[in-house]
Coordinates of C-alpha atoms and ligand atoms in Angstrom, one line a residue:
M259 CA -8.6 21.7 11.1
V260 CA -7.1 21.7 14.8
R261 CA -4.2 22.6 16.7
G262 CA -2.6 19.5 18.7
S263 CA -0.3 20.8 21.8
I264 CA 2.5 19.9 19.5
G265 CA 2.3 22.4 17.2
A266 CA 1.0 19.9 15.1
F267 CA -2.2 20.0 12.7
A268 CA -4.4 17.4 11.6
T269 CA -8.0 17.1 9.5
C270 CA -10.6 15.1 9.3
D271 CA -12.6 16.9 7.2
H272 CA -13.1 15.9 4.1
A273 CA -12.7 18.7 1.5
M274 CA -10.0 20.5 3.5
A275 CA -8.1 16.6 3.0
S276 CA -8.7 16.6 -0.3
A277 CA -7.4 20.2 -0.9
I278 CA -4.2 19.8 1.1
L279 CA -3.0 16.8 -0.7
S280 CA -3.9 18.1 -4.1
D281 CA -1.6 21.7 -3.1
S282 CA 1.8 19.2 -3.2
K283 CA 3.2 23.6 -3.4
R284 CA 2.1 24.7 -0.4
F285 CA 1.0 21.2 1.8
G286 CA 5.2 19.2 0.8
S287 CA 6.3 15.6 1.2
F288 CA 7.8 15.2 4.8
A289 CA 10.6 13.7 3.2
V290 CA 11.8 16.8 1.7
A291 CA 10.9 19.2 4.8
K292 CA 12.6 21.4 5.3
H293 CA 12.7 22.1 9.0
K294 CA 12.6 18.6 10.4
P295 CA 13.1 17.7 13.7
I296 CA 14.9 14.2 13.8
D297 CA 17.9 13.4 11.3
T298 CA 16.1 10.4 9.6
T299 CA 19.4 9.1 7.0
V300 CA 20.9 6.6 7.6
H301 CA 24.6 5.3 6.2
D302 CA 26.0 1.5 5.8
D303 CA 29.8 0.4 7.3
E304 CA 31.4 2.3 4.9
G305 CA 29.4 5.2 5.3
R306 CA 27.3 5.8 1.7
R307 CA 24.0 6.9 2.8
L308 CA 21.1 4.3 1.8
I309 CA 18.2 4.4 0.1
V310 CA 15.1 4.8 1.9
P311 CA 12.1 4.1 -0.2
M312 CA 9.4 6.1 0.6
D313 CA 11.6 8.7 1.5
D314 CA 13.9 9.2 -1.7
S315 CA 11.7 8.0 -4.1
F316 CA 9.1 9.3 -6.2
L317 CA 6.4 9.1 -4.1
S318 CA 8.7 12.2 -2.2
M319 CA 8.7 14.0 -5.0
D320 CA 8.3 17.4 -6.6
P321 CA 7.2 18.1 -10.3
P322 CA 9.3 17.1 -12.6
D323 CA 11.8 14.9 -11.5
H324 CA 7.8 13.0 -10.3
T325 CA 6.0 13.2 -13.7
R326 CA 9.2 12.1 -14.4
L327 CA 10.2 9.0 -11.7
R328 CA 5.9 7.9 -11.9
R329 CA 5.9 8.3 -16.0
M330 CA 8.3 5.1 -15.9
V331 CA 6.2 3.0 -14.3
A332 CA 2.5 4.1 -14.8
P333 CA 3.2 1.9 -18.5
W334 CA 2.3 -1.0 -16.0
F335 CA -0.9 0.8 -13.9
S336 CA -2.6 1.1 -16.9
P337 CA -6.7 -0.5 -17.1
R338 CA -5.1 -2.9 -19.7
A339 CA -2.0 -3.9 -18.1
I340 CA -4.1 -4.6 -14.2
R341 CA -6.7 -6.4 -16.9
Q342 CA -3.6 -8.8 -18.4
R343 CA -3.3 -9.0 -15.0
T344 CA -6.5 -10.5 -13.5
E345 CA -6.5 -14.0 -14.8
T346 CA -2.7 -14.6 -13.5
I347 CA -3.6 -13.9 -10.5
E348 CA -7.7 -15.0 -10.3
A349 CA -5.6 -19.2 -11.2
M350 CA -3.1 -17.6 -8.6
L351 CA -5.5 -17.8 -5.6
E352 CA -6.8 -21.1 -7.2
E353 CA -3.9 -22.1 -6.9
I354 CA -2.9 -20.6 -2.8
L355 CA -6.6 -21.4 -2.0
D356 CA -6.8 -25.3 -3.2
E357 CA -3.5 -26.3 -1.0
L358 CA -5.1 -24.5 1.9
G359 CA -8.2 -25.9 1.5
R360 CA -6.4 -29.3 3.1
R361 CA -6.2 -28.0 6.3
G362 CA -9.1 -28.1 8.3
G363 CA -8.1 -24.2 9.2
W364 CA -5.7 -21.3 8.4
D365 CA -4.7 -18.2 8.5
A366 CA -6.4 -16.2 6.1
V367 CA -3.3 -12.7 6.8
N368 CA -0.4 -15.1 6.8
D369 CA -1.8 -17.9 4.3
L370 CA -3.4 -15.8 2.6
S371 CA -3.4 -12.5 2.3
V372 CA 0.7 -11.9 2.1
R373 CA 0.9 -14.1 -0.7
V374 CA -0.8 -12.1 -2.9
P375 CA 0.8 -8.9 -3.0
I376 CA 4.4 -10.2 -2.8
R377 CA 3.7 -12.7 -5.6
V378 CA 2.4 -10.0 -8.1
I379 CA 5.4 -7.9 -7.3
A380 CA 7.5 -9.5 -8.0
A381 CA 6.3 -10.6 -11.0
F382 CA 7.3 -6.5 -11.7
F383 CA 10.9 -7.2 -11.9
G384 CA 10.7 -11.1 -13.3
I385 CA 11.1 -12.6 -9.8
G386 CA 10.3 -16.4 -8.4
E387 CA 10.0 -18.0 -5.7
D388 CA 13.5 -18.1 -4.5
N389 CA 13.1 -14.2 -3.4
Y390 CA 9.9 -14.1 -1.8
E391 CA 10.6 -14.6 1.4
D392 CA 12.7 -11.3 1.5
F393 CA 10.1 -9.6 -0.2
R394 CA 7.8 -10.1 2.6
R395 CA 10.4 -9.1 4.7
W396 CA 11.7 -5.9 3.7
G397 CA 7.7 -5.5 2.6
G398 CA 6.7 -6.3 6.5
I399 CA 9.6 -3.7 8.0
I400 CA 8.9 -1.2 5.4
G401 CA 5.2 -1.5 6.3
T402 CA 6.0 -0.5 9.7
S403 CA 8.6 2.2 9.6
V404 CA 6.0 4.5 8.4
D405 CA 4.9 5.2 11.8
G406 CA 8.5 5.8 12.3
I407 CA 11.0 4.4 14.2
R408 CA 10.5 3.7 17.9
T409 CA 13.9 1.5 19.0
M410 CA 17.4 0.7 18.4
S411 CA 16.1 -2.8 17.4
D412 CA 14.3 -1.7 15.0
L413 CA 16.6 0.9 13.7
R414 CA 19.5 -2.0 13.2
D415 CA 16.6 -4.2 11.3
F416 CA 15.6 -1.1 8.7
R417 CA 19.1 -0.7 8.7
R418 CA 20.8 -3.9 7.5
M419 CA 17.4 -4.3 5.4
L420 CA 17.8 -0.9 3.4
I421 CA 21.4 -2.5 2.3
E422 CA 19.9 -6.3 2.0
M423 CA 17.5 -4.5 -0.8
R424 CA 19.9 -2.1 -2.0
D425 CA 22.4 -5.1 -3.1
F426 CA 19.7 -7.3 -4.2
F427 CA 18.5 -4.4 -6.8
N428 CA 21.8 -3.2 -7.6
D429 CA 22.2 -6.7 -8.9
L430 CA 19.1 -7.2 -10.8
I431 CA 20.1 -4.1 -12.8
V432 CA 23.3 -5.4 -13.5
K433 CA 21.6 -9.1 -14.7
R434 CA 18.5 -6.8 -16.7
T435 CA 21.3 -4.2 -17.9
A436 CA 23.4 -7.5 -19.7
E437 CA 20.2 -9.9 -20.8
P438 CA 17.0 -7.3 -21.3
G439 CA 13.8 -9.5 -19.9
D440 CA 9.9 -8.3 -20.0
D441 CA 10.2 -6.4 -16.6
L442 CA 9.9 -3.3 -15.3
V443 CA 13.5 -3.1 -14.3
S444 CA 14.2 -4.5 -18.1
F445 CA 12.2 -1.2 -18.9
M446 CA 14.0 1.5 -16.3
V447 CA 17.5 0.2 -18.1
Q448 CA 16.2 0.4 -22.1
A449 CA 14.2 3.0 -21.3
A450 CA 16.8 5.6 -20.8
P451 CA 18.8 6.1 -23.5
E452 CA 15.6 8.0 -24.6
G453 CA 14.6 11.0 -21.9
E454 CA 17.0 11.6 -19.4
P455 CA 18.6 8.5 -17.8
L456 CA 17.4 7.1 -14.4
T457 CA 20.6 6.8 -11.6
G458 CA 20.8 4.0 -10.2
D459 CA 19.3 4.7 -6.6
E460 CA 16.5 6.0 -8.6
M461 CA 15.9 2.7 -10.2
I462 CA 16.7 1.3 -6.2
A463 CA 14.1 3.5 -4.5
T464 CA 11.6 3.6 -7.6
C465 CA 11.4 -0.3 -7.2
G466 CA 12.2 -0.5 -3.7
V467 CA 8.6 2.5 -3.1
L468 CA 5.9 -0.8 -5.3
L469 CA 7.3 -2.7 -2.7
G470 CA 7.6 -0.2 0.4
A471 CA 3.7 1.1 -0.9
G472 CA 2.2 -2.1 -2.5
F473 CA 2.9 -5.0 0.0
E474 CA 2.0 -4.2 3.2
T475 CA -1.0 -2.2 2.3
T476 CA -2.8 -4.6 -0.1
V477 CA -1.9 -7.2 3.0
N478 CA -4.0 -5.2 5.1
L479 CA -7.4 -4.0 2.8
I480 CA -7.3 -8.0 1.4
G481 CA -7.7 -8.8 5.1
N482 CA -9.4 -6.4 6.0
C483 CA -11.9 -7.3 2.8
I484 CA -11.9 -10.9 4.5
L485 CA -13.2 -9.9 7.9
T486 CA -15.4 -7.7 7.1
V487 CA -17.5 -10.0 4.5
L488 CA -17.3 -13.6 7.5
G489 CA -18.0 -10.7 9.9
H490 CA -21.5 -10.2 8.2
E491 CA -23.6 -12.5 7.3
D492 CA -25.3 -10.1 5.8
V493 CA -23.1 -9.2 3.2
R494 CA -21.7 -12.9 2.8
Q495 CA -25.4 -12.8 1.3
R496 CA -25.4 -10.6 -1.0
L497 CA -21.8 -11.5 -2.6
L498 CA -22.3 -14.5 -2.3
S499 CA -26.1 -14.6 -4.9
D500 CA -24.7 -11.5 -6.4
P501 CA -21.1 -11.3 -7.3
D502 CA -21.0 -8.8 -9.6
L503 CA -21.4 -6.9 -5.7
I504 CA -18.1 -7.9 -4.9
P505 CA -15.9 -5.0 -7.1
G506 CA -18.2 -2.2 -4.7
A507 CA -18.5 -4.3 -1.4
V508 CA -14.5 -3.9 -1.6
E509 CA -14.6 -0.1 -2.0
E510 CA -17.2 0.2 0.7
V511 CA -14.0 -1.7 3.1
L512 CA -11.9 0.6 1.7
R513 CA -13.9 4.1 3.1
W514 CA -14.9 1.9 5.8
D515 CA -12.1 -0.2 7.3
A516 CA -9.1 2.1 5.4
P517 CA -5.8 0.6 5.3
V518 CA -4.5 3.5 5.4
Q519 CA -5.8 5.8 7.8
Y520 CA -3.4 8.8 7.9
L521 CA -1.0 10.7 5.7
L522 CA 2.0 13.6 6.4
R523 CA 2.7 16.8 5.1
V524 CA 4.3 19.5 6.4
T525 CA 3.5 22.9 5.0
T526 CA 5.9 25.0 2.8
E527 CA 4.8 28.8 3.8
P528 CA 2.4 30.1 6.4
V529 CA -1.3 28.4 5.7
T530 CA -4.6 30.0 6.5
M531 CA -7.1 27.0 6.3
A532 CA -10.7 27.2 7.7
G533 CA -9.5 30.5 9.9
V534 CA -6.7 28.2 11.5
D535 CA -3.4 30.0 11.3
I536 CA -0.3 27.6 10.4
P537 CA 3.4 28.5 10.3
A538 CA 5.6 27.2 7.1
D539 CA 7.5 23.5 8.8
A540 CA 4.6 23.2 10.2
P541 CA 3.1 19.7 10.5
V542 CA -1.0 19.0 9.5
F543 CA -2.3 15.0 9.9
V544 CA -4.4 14.7 7.0
V545 CA -7.2 12.0 8.7
V546 CA -8.2 10.0 6.1
A547 CA -10.0 7.5 8.0
G548 CA -12.2 10.4 9.3
A549 CA -13.1 12.5 6.0
N550 CA -14.0 9.2 4.4
R551 CA -16.7 9.6 7.3
D552 CA -17.6 12.6 6.3
P553 CA -21.5 13.2 6.5
R554 CA -21.4 16.0 4.0
V555 CA -20.0 13.4 1.8
F556 CA -21.3 10.4 2.7
G557 CA -24.0 11.3 4.6
D558 CA -25.4 10.8 8.4
D559 CA -25.0 6.9 7.9
A560 CA -21.2 7.5 7.4
G561 CA -20.4 5.5 10.0
E562 CA -22.5 2.7 8.9
L563 CA -20.7 -0.4 6.3
D564 CA -22.7 -0.6 2.9
I565 CA -21.2 -2.5 -0.3
T566 CA -23.8 -0.9 -2.3
R567 CA -23.3 2.5 -0.9
P568 CA -23.3 4.6 -5.0
N569 CA -20.2 7.3 -4.0
S570 CA -17.5 4.7 -1.9
R571 CA -15.2 5.9 -4.0
K572 CA -15.0 9.1 -2.8
H573 CA -12.9 8.1 -0.3
L574 CA -9.0 9.3 0.4
T575 CA -7.5 5.9 0.9
F576 CA -5.6 6.5 -2.2
G577 CA -4.7 10.1 -1.2
D578 CA -5.3 13.0 -4.1
G579 CA -3.3 15.2 -6.4
I580 CA -0.2 14.1 -8.0
H581 CA 0.4 11.8 -5.5
L582 CA -2.6 9.6 -6.1
C583 CA -1.7 6.7 -5.4
V584 CA 0.1 4.7 -8.9
G585 CA -1.6 1.0 -7.6
A586 CA -5.1 1.4 -6.8
G587 CA -6.5 -0.3 -9.8
L588 CA -4.7 -3.4 -9.3
A589 CA -4.9 -3.2 -5.0
R590 CA -8.5 -2.9 -6.4
I591 CA -8.2 -6.1 -8.8
E592 CA -5.9 -8.5 -6.1
A593 CA -8.9 -7.5 -3.2
A594 CA -12.0 -8.2 -5.4
A595 CA -10.5 -11.2 -7.1
T596 CA -9.5 -12.4 -3.5
L597 CA -12.8 -12.8 -2.2
R598 CA -14.5 -14.2 -6.2
V599 CA -12.6 -16.5 -5.4
L600 CA -12.0 -17.4 -1.8
L601 CA -15.9 -17.0 -1.8
R602 CA -16.0 -19.7 -3.9
K603 CA -14.7 -22.4 -2.7
F604 CA -15.3 -21.7 0.9
P605 CA -18.6 -20.2 1.3
D606 CA -19.3 -21.2 4.9
L607 CA -15.5 -20.3 6.1
Q608 CA -16.0 -19.3 9.7
L609 CA -14.1 -16.4 11.8
A610 CA -12.0 -18.6 14.7
D611 CA -10.7 -17.4 17.8
G612 CA -7.3 -15.3 18.4
A613 CA -7.7 -12.6 15.6
Q614 CA -5.2 -9.8 16.1
R615 CA -4.9 -6.5 14.8
R616 CA -1.6 -4.8 13.9
P617 CA -0.5 -2.7 17.2
T618 CA 0.5 0.3 13.5
R619 CA -0.5 3.4 13.4
V620 CA -0.6 4.6 9.8
V621 CA -1.6 1.2 8.5
R622 CA -4.9 -0.2 9.8
G623 CA -5.3 -4.3 9.5
M624 CA -4.7 -7.0 11.2
T625 CA -1.5 -9.8 11.8
T626 CA -3.5 -12.9 12.7
L627 CA -7.0 -13.5 11.2
P628 CA -7.9 -17.4 11.8
V629 CA -10.1 -18.7 10.1
R630 CA -12.0 -22.4 10.0
Q631 CA -13.9 -24.4 8.0
P632 CA -17.1 -25.7 9.1
V633 CA -17.0 -29.2 10.5
A634 CA -20.0 -31.4 8.2
G635 CA -22.9 -32.7 9.5
Ligands
HEM931 C1 0.7 6.6 -3.2 C2 -1.8 3.6 -1.0 C3 -1.5 0.3 -3.2 C4 2.6 2.2 -5.0 C5 -0.3 6.0 -2.2 C6 -0.6 7.0 -1.4 C7 -1.2 6.1 -0.7 C8 -1.2 4.6 -1.3 C9 -2.8 6.8 0.6 C10 -0.6 8.8 -1.7 C11 0.7 8.7 -0.7 C12 0.4 9.6 -0.1 O1 -0.4 10.7 -0.7 O2 2.0 10.2 0.8 C13 -2.5 2.8 -0.8 C14 -3.3 2.2 -0.4 C15 -3.3 0.5 -1.1 C16 -1.5 1.0 -2.3 C17 -4.3 1.4 1.3 C18 -3.8 -0.8 -1.1 C19 -5.0 -1.1 -0.5 C20 -0.2 -0.3 -3.8 C21 0.0 -0.9 -4.9 C22 1.0 -0.1 -5.2 C23 1.1 1.5 -4.4 C24 -0.6 -2.3 -5.0 C25 2.0 -0.8 -6.1 C26 2.5 -2.1 -6.7 C27 2.0 3.2 -4.8 C28 3.1 4.0 -4.8 C29 2.4 5.6 -5.1 C30 1.3 5.2 -4.1 C31 4.1 4.3 -6.3 C32 3.4 7.0 -5.0 C33 2.8 8.1 -5.8 C34 3.5 9.0 -6.2 O3 3.7 9.5 -5.6 O4 3.0 9.6 -7.6 N1 -0.9 4.9 -2.4 N2 -1.1 2.1 -2.1 N3 0.4 1.4 -4.2 N4 1.4 3.9 -4.1 FE1 0.4 3.6 -3.1

């Protein structure tokens, strides 16, 4: 645990990171911190407070509200529900890659990676293609906003997006209340009479956090997986000769090239950790990417990529404790299915020039990853 010059604390130690993430009583969410350096509330033109998915959803809540709201979405992420989705995801990938195969080169992020989670998330709400573009834009804005909003123009975009998203989900709630289907919004609306009813704002925040937490992160995981495989010929050859190694490879990419680099907590009371006194209301950075390379857990070669590493799964990329990512199983399936179908259809795919990293801090991945098929002969 180290103390930075601006009064913030940080750890890269795996045991300490895990302990902090598992102790939501003493290390609370930044969104509900008592003393915040800046006011993060946003209002519409009529002065109504706008729902900010990452701050107002169960992602930032403590029990019992966290338990009540997480329970609403949990059945949609059960191993059985995810297994049922696998076939649909692979069929969708076949279709996308058949289309891309007709081109000589394409962008593995914008033409492929973004299309997978957006369709999967839209399916939760029973939404079709017409809304993919909006979902993609909203998901992208929420994803980058976790770094903090730095310019007035970013704030304007963020506010406009929150209004559009609120209006969209409000309309959807009205529609599904009148005519329920077999989607998550209908489930939330129908489940309400059995337990404590969800408010409209809670439903909007729940829908928003699935988009906010499940889109950009998964895009980056898929992009990082493709970059790793195409950038390491030995890895490509091993996966081509034994596709059963693909889930382990995805796990190792999650550890080694984590799409979420750090998480932020705020102390709710004074805490002493590893001899360091941390006062109440202090920001604590849990550096997941560092903990994922802690030699005490992953050995002296923790910095190396090893797709058969027996304990890659001990990474903290999906967090820990009560907020452990509810979509982890789904993200794993999406990435593994992408690699499986991609390698089957394009075993010789190559990286092309022009790859660019995202200029973000919390999420790590590529904004663009051009690839091309080798010219025959
Ligand atoms: C929570 C990472 C994919 C939905 C989290 C947390 C992390 C994380 C680190 C905990 C945050 C914290 O403790 O502050 C990731 C990564 C993903 C991914 C790296 C992909 C590679 C998904 C997907 C979904 C999803 C696909 C849903 C469609 C959620 C939700 C939470 C969450 C709802 C809040 C859980 C709670 O508070 O109980 N995710 N996530 N995530 N994630 Fe994911």
